[in-house]
CSV table of C-alpha atoms in Angstrom, one decimal:
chain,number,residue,atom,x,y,z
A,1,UNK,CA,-39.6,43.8,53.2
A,2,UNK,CA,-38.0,40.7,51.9
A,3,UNK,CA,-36.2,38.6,54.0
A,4,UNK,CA,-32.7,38.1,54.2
A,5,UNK,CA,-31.4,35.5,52.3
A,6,UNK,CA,-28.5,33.6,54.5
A,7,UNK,CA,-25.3,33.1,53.0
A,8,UNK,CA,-23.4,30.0,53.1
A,9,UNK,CA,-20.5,28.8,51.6
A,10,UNK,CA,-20.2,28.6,48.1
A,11,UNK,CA,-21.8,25.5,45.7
A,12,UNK,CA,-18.5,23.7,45.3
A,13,UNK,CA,-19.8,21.9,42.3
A,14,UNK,CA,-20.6,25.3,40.8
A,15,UNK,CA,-16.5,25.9,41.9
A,16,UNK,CA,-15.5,23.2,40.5
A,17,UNK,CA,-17.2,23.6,37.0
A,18,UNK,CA,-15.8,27.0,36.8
A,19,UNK,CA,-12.3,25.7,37.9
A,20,UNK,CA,-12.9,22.8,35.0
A,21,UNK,CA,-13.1,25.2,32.6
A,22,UNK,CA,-10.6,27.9,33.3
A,23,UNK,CA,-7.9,25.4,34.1
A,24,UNK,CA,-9.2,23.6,30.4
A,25,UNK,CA,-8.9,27.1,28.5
A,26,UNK,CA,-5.1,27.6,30.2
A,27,UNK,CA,-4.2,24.5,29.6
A,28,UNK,CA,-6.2,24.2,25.7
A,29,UNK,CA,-4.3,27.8,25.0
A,30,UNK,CA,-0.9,26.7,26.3
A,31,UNK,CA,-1.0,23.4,24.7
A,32,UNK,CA,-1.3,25.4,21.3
A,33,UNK,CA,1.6,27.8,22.3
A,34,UNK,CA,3.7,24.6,22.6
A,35,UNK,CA,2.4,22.7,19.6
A,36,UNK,CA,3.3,25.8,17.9
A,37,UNK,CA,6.7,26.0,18.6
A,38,UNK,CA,7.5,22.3,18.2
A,39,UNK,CA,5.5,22.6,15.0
A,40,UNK,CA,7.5,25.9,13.8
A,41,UNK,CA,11.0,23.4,14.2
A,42,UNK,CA,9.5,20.6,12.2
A,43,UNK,CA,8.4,23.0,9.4
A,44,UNK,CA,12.1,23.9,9.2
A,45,UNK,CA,13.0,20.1,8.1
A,46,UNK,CA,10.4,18.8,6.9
A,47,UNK,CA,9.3,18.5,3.3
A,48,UNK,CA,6.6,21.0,2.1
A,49,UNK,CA,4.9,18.2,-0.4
A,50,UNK,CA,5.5,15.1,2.0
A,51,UNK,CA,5.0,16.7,5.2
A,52,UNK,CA,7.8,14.6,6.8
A,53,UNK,CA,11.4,15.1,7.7
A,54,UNK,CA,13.6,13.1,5.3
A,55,UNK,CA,16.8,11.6,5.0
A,56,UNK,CA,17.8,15.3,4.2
A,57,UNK,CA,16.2,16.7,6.8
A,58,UNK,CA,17.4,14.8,9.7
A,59,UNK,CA,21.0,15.2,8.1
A,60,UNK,CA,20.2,19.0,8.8
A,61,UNK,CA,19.1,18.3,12.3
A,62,UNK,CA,21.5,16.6,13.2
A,63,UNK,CA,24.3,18.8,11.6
A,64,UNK,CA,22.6,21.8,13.6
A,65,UNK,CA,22.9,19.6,17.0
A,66,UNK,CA,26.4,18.4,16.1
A,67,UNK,CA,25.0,14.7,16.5
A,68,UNK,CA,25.4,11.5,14.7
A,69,UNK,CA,21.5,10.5,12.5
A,70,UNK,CA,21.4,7.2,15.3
A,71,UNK,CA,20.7,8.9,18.3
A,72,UNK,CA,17.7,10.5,17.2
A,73,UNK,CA,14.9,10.1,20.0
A,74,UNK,CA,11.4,10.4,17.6
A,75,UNK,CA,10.7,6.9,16.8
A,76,UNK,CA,10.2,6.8,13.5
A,77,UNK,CA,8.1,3.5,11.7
A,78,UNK,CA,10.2,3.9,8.9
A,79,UNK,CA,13.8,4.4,8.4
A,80,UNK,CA,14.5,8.0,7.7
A,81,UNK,CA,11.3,9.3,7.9
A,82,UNK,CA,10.1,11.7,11.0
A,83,UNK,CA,6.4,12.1,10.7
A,84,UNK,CA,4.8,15.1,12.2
A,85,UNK,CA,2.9,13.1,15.0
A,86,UNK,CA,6.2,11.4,16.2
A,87,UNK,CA,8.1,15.3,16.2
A,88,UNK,CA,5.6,16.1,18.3
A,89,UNK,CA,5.7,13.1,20.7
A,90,UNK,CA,9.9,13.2,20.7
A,91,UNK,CA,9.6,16.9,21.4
A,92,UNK,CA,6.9,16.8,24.1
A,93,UNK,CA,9.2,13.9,25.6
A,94,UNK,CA,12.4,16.3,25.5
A,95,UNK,CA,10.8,19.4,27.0
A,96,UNK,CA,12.2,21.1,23.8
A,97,UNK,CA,10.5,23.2,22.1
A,98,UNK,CA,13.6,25.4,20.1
A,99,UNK,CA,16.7,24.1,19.0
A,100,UNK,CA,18.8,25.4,21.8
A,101,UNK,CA,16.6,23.6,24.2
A,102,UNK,CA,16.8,20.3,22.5
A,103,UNK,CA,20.7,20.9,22.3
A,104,UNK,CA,20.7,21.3,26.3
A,105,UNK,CA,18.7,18.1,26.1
A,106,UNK,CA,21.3,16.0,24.4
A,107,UNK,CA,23.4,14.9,27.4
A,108,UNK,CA,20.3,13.8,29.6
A,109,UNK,CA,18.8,11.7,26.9
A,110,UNK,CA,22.0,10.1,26.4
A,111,UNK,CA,22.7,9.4,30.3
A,112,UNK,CA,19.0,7.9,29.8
A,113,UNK,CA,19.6,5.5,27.1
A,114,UNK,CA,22.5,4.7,28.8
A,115,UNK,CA,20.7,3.2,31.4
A,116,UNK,CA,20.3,-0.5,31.4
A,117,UNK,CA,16.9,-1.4,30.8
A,118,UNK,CA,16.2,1.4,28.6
A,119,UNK,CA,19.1,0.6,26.9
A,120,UNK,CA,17.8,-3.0,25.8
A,121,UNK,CA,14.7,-1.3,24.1
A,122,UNK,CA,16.7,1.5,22.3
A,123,UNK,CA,18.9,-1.6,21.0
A,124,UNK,CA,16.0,-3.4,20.1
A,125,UNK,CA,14.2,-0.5,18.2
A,126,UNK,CA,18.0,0.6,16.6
A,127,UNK,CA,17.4,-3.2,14.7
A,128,UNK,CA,13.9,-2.6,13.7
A,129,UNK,CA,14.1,0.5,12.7
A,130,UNK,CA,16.5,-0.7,10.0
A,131,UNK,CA,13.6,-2.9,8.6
A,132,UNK,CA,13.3,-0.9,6.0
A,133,UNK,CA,10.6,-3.3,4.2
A,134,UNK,CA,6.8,-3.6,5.3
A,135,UNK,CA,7.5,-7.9,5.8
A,136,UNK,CA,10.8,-7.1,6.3
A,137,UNK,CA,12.4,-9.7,9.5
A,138,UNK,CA,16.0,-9.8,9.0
A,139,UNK,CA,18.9,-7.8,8.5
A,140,UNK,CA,21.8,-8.3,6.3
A,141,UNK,CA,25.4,-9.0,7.6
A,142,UNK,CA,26.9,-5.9,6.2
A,143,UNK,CA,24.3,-3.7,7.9
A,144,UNK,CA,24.4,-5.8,11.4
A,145,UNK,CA,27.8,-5.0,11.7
A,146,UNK,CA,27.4,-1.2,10.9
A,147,UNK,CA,25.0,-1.2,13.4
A,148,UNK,CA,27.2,-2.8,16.0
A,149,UNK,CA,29.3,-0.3,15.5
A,150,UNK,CA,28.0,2.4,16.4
A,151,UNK,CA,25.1,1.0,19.0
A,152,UNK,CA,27.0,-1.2,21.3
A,153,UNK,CA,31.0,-1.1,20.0
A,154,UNK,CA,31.6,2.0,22.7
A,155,UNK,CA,30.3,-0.3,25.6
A,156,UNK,CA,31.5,-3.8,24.2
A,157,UNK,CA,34.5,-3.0,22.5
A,158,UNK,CA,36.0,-6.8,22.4
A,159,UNK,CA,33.0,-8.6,22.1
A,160,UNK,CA,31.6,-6.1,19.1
A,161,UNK,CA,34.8,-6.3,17.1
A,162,UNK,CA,35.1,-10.2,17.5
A,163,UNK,CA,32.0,-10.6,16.5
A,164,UNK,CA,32.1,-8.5,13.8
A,165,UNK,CA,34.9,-10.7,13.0
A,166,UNK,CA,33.4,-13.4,13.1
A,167,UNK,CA,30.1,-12.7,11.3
A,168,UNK,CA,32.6,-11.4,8.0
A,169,UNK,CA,34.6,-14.4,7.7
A,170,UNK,CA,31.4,-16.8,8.6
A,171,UNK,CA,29.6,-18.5,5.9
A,172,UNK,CA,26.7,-20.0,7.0
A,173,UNK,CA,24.8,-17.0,8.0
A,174,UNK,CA,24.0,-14.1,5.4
A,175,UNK,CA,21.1,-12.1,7.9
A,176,UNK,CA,20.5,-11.8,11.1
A,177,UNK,CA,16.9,-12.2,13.5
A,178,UNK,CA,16.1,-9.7,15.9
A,179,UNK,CA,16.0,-12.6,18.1
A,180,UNK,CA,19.8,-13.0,16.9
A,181,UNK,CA,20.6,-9.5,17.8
A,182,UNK,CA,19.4,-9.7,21.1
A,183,UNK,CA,21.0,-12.3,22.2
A,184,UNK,CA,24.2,-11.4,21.8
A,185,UNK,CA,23.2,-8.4,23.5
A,186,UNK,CA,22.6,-11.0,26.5
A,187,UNK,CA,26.1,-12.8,25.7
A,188,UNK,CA,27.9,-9.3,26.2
A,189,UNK,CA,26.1,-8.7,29.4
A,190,UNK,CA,26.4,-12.0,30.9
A,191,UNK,CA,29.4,-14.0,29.6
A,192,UNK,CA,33.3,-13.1,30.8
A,193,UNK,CA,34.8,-12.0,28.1
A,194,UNK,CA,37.4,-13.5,26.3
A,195,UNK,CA,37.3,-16.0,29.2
A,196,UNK,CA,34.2,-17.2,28.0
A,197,UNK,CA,34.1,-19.5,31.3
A,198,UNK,CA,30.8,-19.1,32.3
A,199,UNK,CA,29.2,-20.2,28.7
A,200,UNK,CA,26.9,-23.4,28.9
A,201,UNK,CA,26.3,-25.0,25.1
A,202,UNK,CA,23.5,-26.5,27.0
A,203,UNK,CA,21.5,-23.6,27.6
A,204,UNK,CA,19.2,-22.1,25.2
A,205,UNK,CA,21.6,-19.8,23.1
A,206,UNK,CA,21.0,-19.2,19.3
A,207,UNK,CA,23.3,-21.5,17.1
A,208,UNK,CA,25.3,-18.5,15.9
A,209,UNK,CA,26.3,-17.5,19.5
A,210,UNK,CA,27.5,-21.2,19.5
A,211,UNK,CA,29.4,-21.1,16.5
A,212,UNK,CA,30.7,-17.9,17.7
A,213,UNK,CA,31.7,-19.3,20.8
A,214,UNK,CA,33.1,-22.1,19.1
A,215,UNK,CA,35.2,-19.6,16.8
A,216,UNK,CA,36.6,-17.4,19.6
A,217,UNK,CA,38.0,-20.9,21.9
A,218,UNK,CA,39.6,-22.3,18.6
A,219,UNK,CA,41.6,-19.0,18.2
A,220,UNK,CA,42.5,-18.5,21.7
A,221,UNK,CA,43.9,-22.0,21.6
C-alpha cells in the first residue's frame, strides 16, 4: 500500500499565479467591453478618412450635450481636433462610456474645474490650446479677449471687461504671452478690485499689467 500523502495547505504561489491570471483575463475582457463602448461614441464623431473628431464633430457633441465647444475635457494638442487616444483618456477620466453618462457627468467636471488650483491649469491649457501653429507662442488681441470671455468673465466680471477694455483701445501690444495671460490671472486673484490698493509697481508684474494699472487709476481719477 502506498502511503498517505499529508495534506497541507495550499502552495500560495501556485494561488496566486492562478489569481494573476484570472483577475488579468476579467480585467483584459472588461477593459475591451469599455474600450468598446467609448470607441462606439467616438466612431459617431469622428471622421471616417481622418480618424479624428473635427471642428464638425465636436460641434455635434457638444450640440448633443447642450454645451458650449470650450468646456470640452479631452485635451486635444491641436485646436479642434479630438484624436482617438485623447477620447479615450477623457472618457476613461469621466467614467462615461454613452452619452447619457457623460451628460450626468457635466455638472461634476464643472464643479471640478471650478476648483482653484485646477482651475489655473484648465486656464493655462484654454491659452495653449488656441496655439493653433506648431512654433506658435502668442495669441492675438482679438482672440485673448474672446477667450476672456468666456474662461474667466463669469468669475471676474470687472476685471475681464476692463481689461478687455483696455487691451482694444491699447496700442502698444498686438499679442499676448502665456506668461501675460497668467498673470493677470494672478492680478484678478490677488489685487482689490477697482481699489487697486494693494498693487506694488515694484514687484515683478508684466509691463502690460502696469500699463493696465496705470489705465484703470487715470480713469478713476
Amino acid at each position: 500500500m502506498r502511503p498517505h500523502r499529508k495534506t497541507g495547505p495550499p502552495n500560495p504561489m501556485s494561488i496566486k499565479a492562478n489569481d494573476v491570471d484570472l483577475f488579468h483575463s476579467a480585467s483584459n475582457k472588461a477593459l475591451m467591453q469599455l474600450l468598446g463602448q467609448i470607441d462606439e461614441m467616438f466612431d459617431n464623431y469622428a471622421n471616417e478618412k481622418t480618424n479624428m473628431i473635427e471642428a464638425a464633430g465636436i460641434e455635434e457633441l457638444c450640440s448633443d450635450l447642450k454645451m458650449r465647444t470650450d468646456d470640452s475635457k479631452m485635451k486635444g494638442k491641436r485646436q479642434g481636433l479630438i484624436t482617438q487616444d485623447e477620447w479615450r483618456r477623457g472618457m476613461k477620466d469621466l467614467e462615461a462610456t454613452s452619452l447619457e453618462k457623460l451628460v450626468k457627468a457635466l455638472p461634476g467636471l464643472e464643479r471640478e474645474v471650478r476648483r482653484p488650483l485646477i482651475f489655473k491649469d484648465f486656464y493655462a491649457f484654454a491659452f495653449q490650446y488656441n496655439l493653433t501653429e506648431e512654433l506658435q507662442k502668442t495669441l492675438d488681441i482679438y482672440s485673448v479677449c474672446v477667450l476672456l470671455k468666456i474662461v474667466l468673465r463669469s468669475q471676474f466680471r470687472p476685471q475681464v471687461d476692463s481689461f478687455i477694455q483696455f487691451l482694444q483701445i491699447q496700442k502698444e501690444y498686438m499679442v499676448l504671452t502665456l506668461d501675460q495671460w497668467m498673470e493677470f490671472y494672478r492680478f484678478c486673484n490677488e489685487i482689490s478690485f477697482p481699489e487697486l490698493d494693494k498693487y506694488d509697481e515694484n514687484l515683478a508684474w508684466p509691463l502690460l499689467i502696469d500699463s493696465f494699472v496705470e489705465w484703470l487709476r487715470q480713469n478713476n481719477n
